[in-house]
Amino acid sequence: QVRLVESGGESVQAGGSLTLSCTAATDRAFSSYVMGWFRQSRGKEREFVAAIKLSDEMTFYANSVTGRFTISRENGRNLVYLQMNHLKPEDTAVYYCAAKRMAGTYSDYGTYNYWGQGTQVTVSS
């Protein structure tokens, strides 16, 4: 059982920055999970953004956010961040934190077992 709560979404001007956080309550050791960030804008399917394998903190990014977004874990804590820099209007979406055991691909939302409620990020031009 994993319960996820994400926060930090708000409205920001294009070119600005935001940091999202995801707090996880887990029955098993946090390091046994992969944590991911996904986003979904209106009329589109859920899209992979970033993931971190907690056993070694290896990170993975969608091409659309590489170089702008950073996923990280606060050391020793069940807390994952998504730092977003140089935000663009096309980054506007509901952002979801997700978790799964270390298996399968990192970018397929269908392989994640647990999801947060989502937090809205709006980027204005």
mmCIF file of C-alpha atoms in Angstrom:
data_model
loop_
_atom_site.group_PDB
_atom_site.id
_atom_site.type_symbol
_atom_site.label_atom_id
_atom_site.label_comp_id
_atom_site.label_asym_id
_atom_site.label_seq_id
_atom_site.Cartn_x
_atom_site.Cartn_y
_atom_site.Cartn_z
ATOM 1 C CA GLN A 1 0.000 0.000 0.000
ATOM 2 C CA VAL A 2 1.250 3.436 -1.015
ATOM 3 C CA ARG A 3 -0.432 6.756 -0.439
ATOM 4 C CA LEU A 4 0.865 9.749 -2.364
ATOM 5 C CA VAL A 5 0.189 13.430 -1.839
ATOM 6 C CA GLU A 6 1.574 15.993 -4.273
ATOM 7 C CA SER A 7 1.594 19.729 -3.833
ATOM 8 C CA GLY A 8 3.167 22.909 -5.126
ATOM 9 C CA GLY A 9 1.179 23.596 -8.278
ATOM 10 C CA GLU A 10 0.169 27.176 -8.974
ATOM 11 C CA SER A 11 0.038 29.804 -11.675
ATOM 12 C CA VAL A 12 3.334 31.172 -12.958
ATOM 13 C CA GLN A 13 4.537 33.348 -15.805
ATOM 14 C CA ALA A 14 6.341 31.803 -18.750
ATOM 15 C CA GLY A 15 10.040 31.532 -18.026
ATOM 16 C CA GLY A 16 9.443 31.142 -14.323
ATOM 17 C CA SER A 17 10.044 28.226 -11.995
ATOM 18 C CA LEU A 18 8.060 25.957 -9.709
ATOM 19 C CA THR A 19 8.901 23.041 -7.474
ATOM 20 C CA LEU A 20 6.392 20.264 -6.921
ATOM 21 C CA SER A 21 6.667 17.845 -4.038
ATOM 22 C CA CYS A 22 5.342 14.338 -3.485
ATOM 23 C CA THR A 23 5.127 12.794 -0.045
ATOM 24 C CA ALA A 24 4.785 9.009 0.085
ATOM 25 C CA ALA A 25 3.488 6.744 2.832
ATOM 26 C CA THR A 26 4.592 3.190 2.067
ATOM 27 C CA ASP A 27 4.296 -0.219 3.697
ATOM 28 C CA ARG A 28 7.593 -1.337 2.189
ATOM 29 C CA ALA A 29 10.910 0.454 2.116
ATOM 30 C CA PHE A 30 10.752 3.569 -0.017
ATOM 31 C CA SER A 31 13.960 2.591 -1.812
ATOM 32 C CA SER A 32 12.210 -0.409 -3.386
ATOM 33 C CA TYR A 33 10.018 1.854 -5.538
ATOM 34 C CA VAL A 34 10.215 3.842 -8.715
ATOM 35 C CA MET A 35 8.642 7.273 -8.403
ATOM 36 C CA GLY A 36 7.327 9.076 -11.437
ATOM 37 C CA TRP A 37 5.814 12.372 -12.435
ATOM 38 C CA PHE A 38 3.158 12.484 -15.133
ATOM 39 C CA ARG A 39 1.026 15.283 -16.462
ATOM 40 C CA GLN A 40 -2.251 15.570 -18.288
ATOM 41 C CA SER A 41 -3.534 18.596 -20.127
ATOM 42 C CA ARG A 42 -7.096 19.053 -21.307
ATOM 43 C CA GLY A 43 -8.032 16.804 -24.184
ATOM 44 C CA LYS A 44 -4.788 14.817 -24.082
ATOM 45 C CA GLU A 45 -3.636 11.524 -22.639
ATOM 46 C CA ARG A 46 -1.496 11.333 -19.554
ATOM 47 C CA GLU A 47 2.134 12.034 -20.424
ATOM 48 C CA PHE A 48 5.351 10.878 -18.804
ATOM 49 C CA VAL A 49 7.492 13.672 -17.389
ATOM 50 C CA ALA A 50 10.215 12.196 -15.181
ATOM 51 C CA ALA A 51 11.030 9.226 -12.970
ATOM 52 C CA ILE A 52 13.549 8.273 -10.327
ATOM 53 C CA LYS A 53 14.653 4.798 -9.315
ATOM 54 C CA LEU A 54 15.065 5.181 -5.593
ATOM 55 C CA SER A 55 17.515 2.317 -5.081
ATOM 56 C CA ASP A 56 20.270 4.278 -6.817
ATOM 57 C CA GLU A 57 18.548 7.596 -7.659
ATOM 58 C CA MET A 58 18.898 7.046 -11.387
ATOM 59 C CA THR A 59 16.679 9.556 -13.173
ATOM 60 C CA PHE A 60 14.787 9.557 -16.463
ATOM 61 C CA TYR A 61 13.144 12.390 -18.385
ATOM 62 C CA ALA A 62 10.804 12.986 -21.249
ATOM 63 C CA ASN A 63 12.456 14.720 -24.186
ATOM 64 C CA SER A 64 10.115 17.675 -23.787
ATOM 65 C CA VAL A 65 11.453 18.528 -20.322
ATOM 66 C CA THR A 66 15.083 17.407 -20.488
ATOM 67 C CA GLY A 67 17.352 20.233 -19.387
ATOM 68 C CA ARG A 68 14.508 22.165 -17.767
ATOM 69 C CA PHE A 69 13.056 19.808 -15.137
ATOM 70 C CA THR A 70 14.854 17.913 -12.391
ATOM 71 C CA ILE A 71 13.463 15.043 -10.335
ATOM 72 C CA SER A 72 15.133 14.330 -7.019
ATOM 73 C CA ARG A 73 14.669 12.652 -3.686
ATOM 74 C CA GLU A 74 15.318 14.364 -0.414
ATOM 75 C CA ASN A 75 18.024 12.195 1.071
ATOM 76 C CA GLY A 76 16.735 9.726 3.626
ATOM 77 C CA ARG A 77 13.127 10.879 3.307
ATOM 78 C CA ASN A 78 9.969 9.647 1.566
ATOM 79 C CA LEU A 79 9.848 12.864 -0.391
ATOM 80 C CA VAL A 80 10.368 13.467 -4.105
ATOM 81 C CA TYR A 81 10.585 16.806 -5.893
ATOM 82 C CA LEU A 82 10.084 17.975 -9.414
ATOM 83 C CA GLN A 83 11.885 21.249 -9.971
ATOM 84 C CA MET A 84 10.626 22.960 -13.105
ATOM 85 C CA ASN A 85 12.578 25.812 -14.670
ATOM 86 C CA HIS A 86 12.044 27.874 -17.817
ATOM 87 C CA LEU A 87 8.373 26.993 -17.824
ATOM 88 C CA LYS A 88 6.383 27.277 -21.031
ATOM 89 C CA PRO A 89 2.640 27.598 -21.616
ATOM 90 C CA GLU A 90 2.635 24.068 -23.024
ATOM 91 C CA ASP A 91 3.713 22.819 -19.591
ATOM 92 C CA THR A 92 0.251 23.713 -18.309
ATOM 93 C CA ALA A 93 -1.330 20.528 -16.970
ATOM 94 C CA VAL A 94 -2.384 18.628 -13.914
ATOM 95 C CA TYR A 95 0.748 16.978 -12.564
ATOM 96 C CA TYR A 96 0.508 13.592 -10.879
ATOM 97 C CA CYS A 97 2.917 11.768 -8.640
ATOM 98 C CA ALA A 98 3.003 8.001 -9.151
ATOM 99 C CA ALA A 99 4.761 4.972 -7.682
ATOM 100 C CA LYS A 100 5.498 1.387 -8.608
ATOM 101 C CA ARG A 101 7.829 -1.433 -7.718
ATOM 102 C CA MET A 102 11.031 -1.550 -9.761
ATOM 103 C CA ALA A 103 9.851 -3.426 -12.819
ATOM 104 C CA GLY A 104 8.971 -2.647 -16.399
ATOM 105 C CA THR A 105 9.406 0.663 -18.151
ATOM 106 C CA TYR A 106 9.606 4.054 -16.487
ATOM 107 C CA SER A 107 7.478 6.014 -18.925
ATOM 108 C CA ASP A 108 4.342 3.867 -19.236
ATOM 109 C CA TYR A 109 1.677 5.218 -16.903
ATOM 110 C CA GLY A 110 -0.197 1.925 -17.125
ATOM 111 C CA THR A 111 2.555 0.165 -15.173
ATOM 112 C CA TYR A 112 2.305 2.432 -12.120
ATOM 113 C CA ASN A 113 0.231 1.118 -9.250
ATOM 114 C CA TYR A 114 -0.343 4.178 -7.092
ATOM 115 C CA TRP A 115 -1.295 7.753 -7.878
ATOM 116 C CA GLY A 116 -1.732 11.026 -6.110
ATOM 117 C CA GLN A 117 -4.666 13.346 -6.612
ATOM 118 C CA GLY A 118 -2.820 15.752 -8.885
ATOM 119 C CA THR A 119 -1.803 19.385 -8.620
ATOM 120 C CA GLN A 120 -2.557 22.046 -11.212
ATOM 121 C CA VAL A 121 0.272 23.934 -12.898
ATOM 122 C CA THR A 122 -0.716 26.859 -15.094
ATOM 123 C CA VAL A 123 1.870 28.754 -17.128
ATOM 124 C CA SER A 124 0.769 32.012 -18.717
ATOM 125 C CA SER A 125 2.484 33.788 -21.569
#
